[in-house]
CSV table of C-alpha atoms and ligand atoms in Angstrom, one decimal:
chain,number,residue,atom,x,y,z
A,487,MET,CA,5.4,-5.0,-62.5
A,488,VAL,CA,4.4,-1.5,-61.2
A,489,LYS,CA,1.5,-3.2,-59.3
A,490,LYS,CA,4.0,-5.6,-57.8
A,491,ILE,CA,6.4,-2.9,-56.6
A,492,ILE,CA,3.5,-0.9,-55.1
A,493,SER,CA,2.3,-4.0,-53.2
A,494,LEU,CA,5.8,-4.7,-52.0
A,495,LEU,CA,6.2,-1.1,-50.8
A,496,LEU,CA,2.8,-1.3,-49.0
A,497,LEU,CA,3.8,-4.6,-47.4
A,498,MET,CA,7.1,-3.0,-46.2
A,499,MET,CA,5.2,0.0,-44.8
A,500,ILE,CA,2.8,-2.3,-42.9
A,501,VAL,CA,5.6,-4.4,-41.5
A,502,CYS,CA,7.7,-1.4,-40.5
A,503,THR,CA,4.7,0.3,-38.8
A,504,GLY,CA,4.1,-2.9,-36.9
A,505,CYS,CA,7.8,-3.1,-35.9
A,506,GLY,CA,7.8,0.5,-34.7
A,507,LYS,CA,4.6,0.0,-32.7
A,508,LYS,CA,5.9,-3.2,-31.2
A,509,GLN,CA,9.2,-1.6,-30.2
A,510,LYS,CA,7.3,1.4,-28.7
A,511,GLU,CA,5.0,-0.9,-26.7
A,512,GLU,CA,7.9,-2.9,-25.4
A,513,GLN,CA,9.6,0.4,-24.4
A,514,LEU,CA,6.5,1.7,-22.7
A,515,ALA,CA,5.6,-1.6,-21.1
A,516,ASN,CA,8.5,-1.5,-18.7
A,517,ASP,CA,7.8,0.4,-15.5
A,518,LEU,CA,11.3,0.1,-14.3
A,519,GLU,CA,12.8,1.6,-17.5
A,520,ASN,CA,10.2,4.4,-17.3
A,521,ILE,CA,11.3,5.2,-13.7
A,522,ILE,CA,14.9,5.2,-14.7
A,523,LYS,CA,14.2,7.5,-17.6
A,524,LYS,CA,12.3,10.1,-15.5
A,525,ASP,CA,14.8,9.6,-12.7
A,526,GLN,CA,12.1,9.6,-10.1
A,527,ILE,CA,9.8,7.1,-8.4
A,528,VAL,CA,6.3,8.2,-7.6
A,529,VAL,CA,5.0,6.5,-4.5
A,530,GLY,CA,1.4,6.4,-3.2
A,531,ILE,CA,1.7,6.8,0.6
A,532,LYS,CA,-0.7,7.1,3.5
A,533,THR,CA,-0.7,10.2,5.6
A,534,ASP,CA,-3.1,8.9,8.3
A,535,THR,CA,-1.5,5.7,9.5
A,536,TYR,CA,1.1,6.7,12.1
A,537,PRO,CA,3.8,5.2,12.4
A,538,PHE,CA,3.8,3.8,8.8
A,539,GLY,CA,2.7,6.8,6.7
A,540,TYR,CA,2.1,10.3,8.2
A,541,ILE,CA,3.2,13.9,8.0
A,542,ASP,CA,5.7,14.9,10.7
A,543,GLU,CA,5.9,18.3,12.6
A,544,LYS,CA,8.1,19.7,9.8
A,545,GLY,CA,5.5,18.9,7.2
A,546,HIS,CA,7.5,16.0,5.7
A,547,TYR,CA,6.3,12.5,4.8
A,548,ALA,CA,7.4,10.2,7.5
A,549,GLY,CA,7.0,6.7,8.9
A,550,TYR,CA,8.2,3.2,8.0
A,551,ASP,CA,6.5,3.2,4.6
A,552,ALA,CA,8.0,6.6,3.7
A,553,SER,CA,11.5,5.4,4.8
A,554,LEU,CA,11.1,2.2,2.7
A,555,ALA,CA,10.2,4.3,-0.3
A,556,ARG,CA,13.3,6.4,0.1
A,557,ILE,CA,15.5,3.3,0.5
A,558,ILE,CA,13.9,1.8,-2.7
A,559,ALA,CA,14.7,5.1,-4.5
A,560,ARG,CA,18.3,4.9,-3.3
A,561,GLY,CA,18.5,1.3,-4.4
A,562,ILE,CA,17.1,1.9,-7.9
A,563,LEU,CA,18.1,5.5,-8.7
A,564,GLY,CA,21.0,6.0,-6.4
A,565,SER,CA,19.4,8.7,-4.2
A,566,ASP,CA,16.8,8.7,-1.5
A,567,LYS,CA,15.7,12.1,-2.7
A,568,LYS,CA,14.4,10.8,-6.0
A,569,VAL,CA,11.0,9.9,-4.7
A,570,LYS,CA,7.9,11.9,-5.0
A,571,PHE,CA,5.0,11.1,-2.6
A,572,VAL,CA,1.4,11.2,-3.5
A,573,PRO,CA,-1.1,10.8,-0.6
A,574,VAL,CA,-3.5,7.9,-0.8
A,575,THR,CA,-6.1,6.4,1.5
A,576,SER,CA,-7.2,2.8,1.8
A,577,SER,CA,-10.2,3.5,-0.4
A,578,ASP,CA,-8.5,5.4,-3.2
A,579,ARG,CA,-5.1,3.7,-3.4
A,580,MET,CA,-6.0,1.1,-6.1
A,581,MET,CA,-7.6,3.8,-8.3
A,582,LYS,CA,-4.5,6.0,-8.0
A,583,LEU,CA,-2.3,3.0,-8.9
A,584,TYR,CA,-4.3,2.0,-12.0
A,585,SER,CA,-4.8,5.6,-13.2
A,586,GLU,CA,-0.9,5.7,-13.2
A,587,GLU,CA,-0.9,8.6,-10.8
A,588,VAL,CA,1.7,6.6,-8.9
A,589,ASP,CA,4.3,4.0,-9.9
A,590,MET,CA,3.7,1.9,-6.8
A,591,LEU,CA,1.9,1.9,-3.4
A,592,ILE,CA,3.7,1.6,-0.1
A,593,ALA,CA,0.6,2.1,2.0
A,594,THR,CA,0.1,-0.5,4.8
A,595,MET,CA,-1.3,-2.7,2.2
A,596,SER,CA,-1.7,-6.4,2.9
A,597,ILE,CA,-1.3,-9.2,0.4
A,598,THR,CA,-4.6,-11.0,0.0
A,599,SER,CA,-5.6,-13.6,-2.7
A,600,LYS,CA,-8.5,-11.3,-3.8
A,601,ARG,CA,-6.2,-8.4,-4.3
A,602,GLN,CA,-3.7,-10.6,-6.1
A,603,GLU,CA,-6.2,-11.1,-8.9
A,604,ILE,CA,-5.8,-7.5,-9.9
A,605,ILE,CA,-2.5,-6.3,-8.5
A,606,ASP,CA,1.0,-7.6,-8.0
A,607,PHE,CA,2.9,-7.5,-4.7
A,608,SER,CA,6.6,-7.4,-3.7
A,609,ASN,CA,7.8,-9.7,-1.0
A,610,PRO,CA,6.4,-8.7,2.4
A,611,TYR,CA,8.3,-6.1,4.5
A,612,HIS,CA,6.2,-6.3,7.7
A,613,ILE,CA,3.6,-8.6,9.2
A,614,ALA,CA,0.7,-7.0,11.1
A,615,GLY,CA,-2.5,-8.5,12.5
A,616,GLN,CA,-6.0,-7.3,12.8
A,617,ALA,CA,-7.0,-6.2,16.3
A,618,VAL,CA,-9.6,-4.2,18.2
A,619,LEU,CA,-9.4,-0.7,19.6
A,620,VAL,CA,-11.9,0.4,22.2
A,621,LYS,CA,-12.5,3.4,24.5
A,622,LYS,CA,-10.9,3.1,27.9
A,623,GLY,CA,-13.3,1.4,30.3
A,624,SER,CA,-15.2,-0.4,27.5
A,625,SER,CA,-17.0,-3.7,28.3
A,626,VAL,CA,-15.7,-5.0,24.9
A,627,LYS,CA,-12.8,-7.3,25.7
A,628,SER,CA,-12.6,-9.3,22.5
A,629,ILE,CA,-14.0,-9.3,19.0
A,630,ARG,CA,-16.8,-11.7,20.1
A,631,ASP,CA,-18.1,-9.1,22.5
A,632,LEU,CA,-19.0,-7.0,19.5
A,633,SER,CA,-22.0,-9.2,18.7
A,634,GLY,CA,-25.1,-6.9,18.7
A,635,LYS,CA,-22.8,-3.8,18.8
A,636,THR,CA,-21.3,-1.4,16.2
A,637,ALA,CA,-17.8,-1.6,14.8
A,638,ILE,CA,-15.9,0.9,12.7
A,639,ILE,CA,-13.9,-0.1,9.6
A,640,ILE,CA,-12.0,1.9,7.0
A,641,PHE,CA,-13.3,1.6,3.5
A,642,GLY,CA,-11.0,-0.4,1.2
A,643,SER,CA,-9.2,-2.1,4.1
A,644,THR,CA,-9.0,-5.8,4.8
A,645,SER,CA,-11.1,-5.6,8.0
A,646,GLU,CA,-14.1,-4.4,5.9
A,647,GLN,CA,-14.2,-7.8,4.3
A,648,SER,CA,-13.4,-10.0,7.4
A,649,LEU,CA,-15.7,-8.2,9.8
A,650,ARG,CA,-18.8,-8.2,7.7
A,651,THR,CA,-18.8,-11.9,7.6
A,652,ALA,CA,-17.2,-12.9,10.9
A,653,ILE,CA,-19.5,-11.6,13.7
A,654,PRO,CA,-23.3,-12.2,13.8
A,655,ASN,CA,-25.6,-9.2,14.5
A,656,LEU,CA,-22.7,-6.8,14.1
A,657,LYS,CA,-23.4,-3.4,12.7
A,658,VAL,CA,-20.5,-2.1,10.7
A,659,ILE,CA,-19.9,1.6,9.8
A,660,GLY,CA,-17.2,2.8,7.6
A,661,TYR,CA,-15.0,5.9,7.2
A,662,LYS,CA,-12.5,6.9,4.5
A,663,THR,CA,-9.7,7.8,6.9
A,664,TYR,CA,-8.2,6.7,10.2
A,665,PRO,CA,-8.6,10.1,12.0
A,666,GLU,CA,-12.3,10.1,11.1
A,667,ALA,CA,-12.6,6.6,12.5
A,668,LEU,CA,-10.9,7.5,15.7
A,669,ASN,CA,-13.1,10.5,16.1
A,670,ALA,CA,-16.2,8.4,15.6
A,671,LEU,CA,-15.0,6.0,18.3
A,672,LYS,CA,-14.3,8.8,20.7
A,673,THR,CA,-17.7,10.4,20.1
A,674,ASP,CA,-19.5,7.1,20.7
A,675,LYS,CA,-20.7,6.5,17.2
A,676,ALA,CA,-19.5,2.9,17.7
A,677,ASP,CA,-18.0,0.5,20.2
A,678,ALA,CA,-14.7,-0.4,18.5
A,679,ILE,CA,-12.4,0.1,15.5
A,680,VAL,CA,-11.2,-3.1,13.9
A,681,SER,CA,-8.0,-2.7,11.9
A,682,ASP,CA,-4.3,-3.6,11.9
A,683,ASP,CA,-2.6,-3.7,15.3
A,684,THR,CA,0.2,-1.5,14.2
A,685,ILE,CA,-2.1,1.4,13.1
A,686,LEU,CA,-4.3,1.0,16.1
A,687,LEU,CA,-1.2,1.0,18.4
A,688,GLY,CA,-0.2,4.3,16.7
A,689,MET,CA,-3.6,5.7,17.7
A,690,GLN,CA,-3.2,4.5,21.3
A,691,LEU,CA,0.3,6.0,21.6
A,692,LYS,CA,-1.1,9.4,20.6
A,693,ASP,CA,-4.3,9.3,22.5
A,694,ASP,CA,-4.7,7.7,26.0
A,695,SER,CA,-8.5,7.6,25.9
A,696,VAL,CA,-8.4,4.5,23.7
A,697,VAL,CA,-7.0,1.0,24.3
A,698,LEU,CA,-5.7,-1.7,22.0
A,699,LEU,CA,-7.0,-5.2,23.0
A,700,PRO,CA,-4.3,-7.8,23.1
A,701,LYS,CA,-5.6,-10.5,20.7
A,702,ARG,CA,-4.7,-10.6,17.0
A,703,TYR,CA,-7.2,-12.2,14.6
A,704,THR,CA,-5.4,-12.3,11.2
A,705,LYS,CA,-2.0,-12.1,9.6
A,706,GLU,CA,-1.5,-9.1,7.4
A,707,PRO,CA,1.7,-9.2,5.3
A,708,TYR,CA,2.4,-5.7,4.1
A,709,ALA,CA,3.9,-5.4,0.7
A,710,VAL,CA,4.6,-2.9,-2.0
A,711,ALA,CA,1.8,-3.0,-4.6
A,712,PHE,CA,2.2,-2.7,-8.4
A,713,ARG,CA,-0.1,-2.7,-11.5
A,714,LYS,CA,-0.6,-6.3,-12.5
A,715,GLY,CA,1.2,-7.3,-15.7
A,716,ILE,CA,4.4,-7.9,-17.6
A,717,GLU,CA,5.3,-4.1,-17.4
A,718,SER,CA,5.8,-4.5,-13.6
A,719,ARG,CA,8.0,-7.5,-13.7
A,720,ASP,CA,11.4,-5.9,-13.7
A,721,LEU,CA,10.3,-3.2,-11.2
A,722,ILE,CA,9.1,-5.9,-8.8
A,723,ARG,CA,12.3,-7.7,-9.1
A,724,ALA,CA,14.3,-4.5,-8.4
A,725,VAL,CA,12.1,-3.7,-5.4
A,726,ASN,CA,12.4,-7.2,-4.0
A,727,ASN,CA,16.1,-7.0,-4.4
A,728,VAL,CA,16.2,-3.9,-2.3
A,729,ILE,CA,13.9,-5.3,0.4
A,730,ASP,CA,16.0,-8.5,0.4
A,731,ILE,CA,19.4,-6.6,0.8
A,732,GLU,CA,18.0,-4.2,3.4
A,733,THR,CA,16.4,-7.0,5.4
A,734,ARG,CA,19.7,-9.0,5.4
A,735,ASN,CA,21.8,-6.0,6.4
A,736,GLY,CA,19.4,-5.2,9.3
A,737,GLN,CA,18.5,-1.7,7.9
A,738,LEU,CA,14.7,-2.4,7.8
A,739,LYS,CA,14.8,-3.8,11.4
A,740,GLN,CA,16.6,-0.6,12.4
A,741,ILE,CA,14.0,1.6,10.8
A,742,LYS,CA,11.2,-0.3,12.4
A,743,SER,CA,12.7,0.2,15.8
A,744,THR,CA,13.0,3.9,15.3
A,745,PHE,CA,9.3,4.0,14.7
A,746,GLY,CA,8.6,1.7,17.7
A,747,ILE,CA,7.3,-1.1,15.3
A,748,LYS,CA,7.8,-4.7,16.5
B,993,LIG,N1,-3.4,-3.8,6.0
B,993,LIG,C1,-4.8,-3.6,5.8
B,993,LIG,C2,-5.2,-3.4,4.4
B,993,LIG,O1,-4.4,-3.6,3.5
B,993,LIG,C3,-5.3,-2.4,6.7
B,993,LIG,C4,-4.5,-1.2,6.6
B,993,LIG,C5,-5.0,-0.2,5.6
B,993,LIG,O2,-6.2,0.3,5.7
B,993,LIG,O3,-4.2,0.0,4.7
B,993,LIG,O4,-6.2,-3.1,4.1
């Protein structure tokens, strides 16, 4: 009898521990709930991709991506102040997302099928396209002219992948940030930078010694990026809802135009 009671008690203890653990996991495994609990969204943002993510003259995070982050914070937490920015680059953003340093990335990040294997995306909020930036007076007039020449890419960006396979006899050199890439072009380390038109246009607007060539070679749908898994599901839904509302009411279009983005 005593044995039976002890076994029963042990069984109850195991079952209860299991219940508690399961409940805890369920609570932890919801990124939206965690954000609501801490009353703040931590967003990985670029600081080197004017006009999407940059630091303005007052030292504030600015650009279309930063504005979108504030709108998302307002939509989910009721205030656009409830966002904390963490600077990321193309090469370290995935690591910062997965180490949970940030809740999401709003960082000129394109949806690609390869990335979709390891991260989840919101609906797109902008469509860019890969293009070529050269020094004024360059003989390079299109991506084909880069054969036998040297092109710059940014580590961790989509052009790193596409360029290495697309052009024969092309030497590719990489940099971690966009300012380093621009500096390398201006100091003749290479013949062109290949990246998104929007980012390259931002460089041309700030520096008239470089020119953006007219042709676009890819479609780059920018989206908010999340850790892949069930814990992101509600958060993605909430972010998509905000993107959807702010697209329909014209707010995103309005923000784009303030930053000169087409
Ligand atoms: N949109 C491209 C990408 O996701 C290039 C811009 C960037 O470096 O973030 O890689």
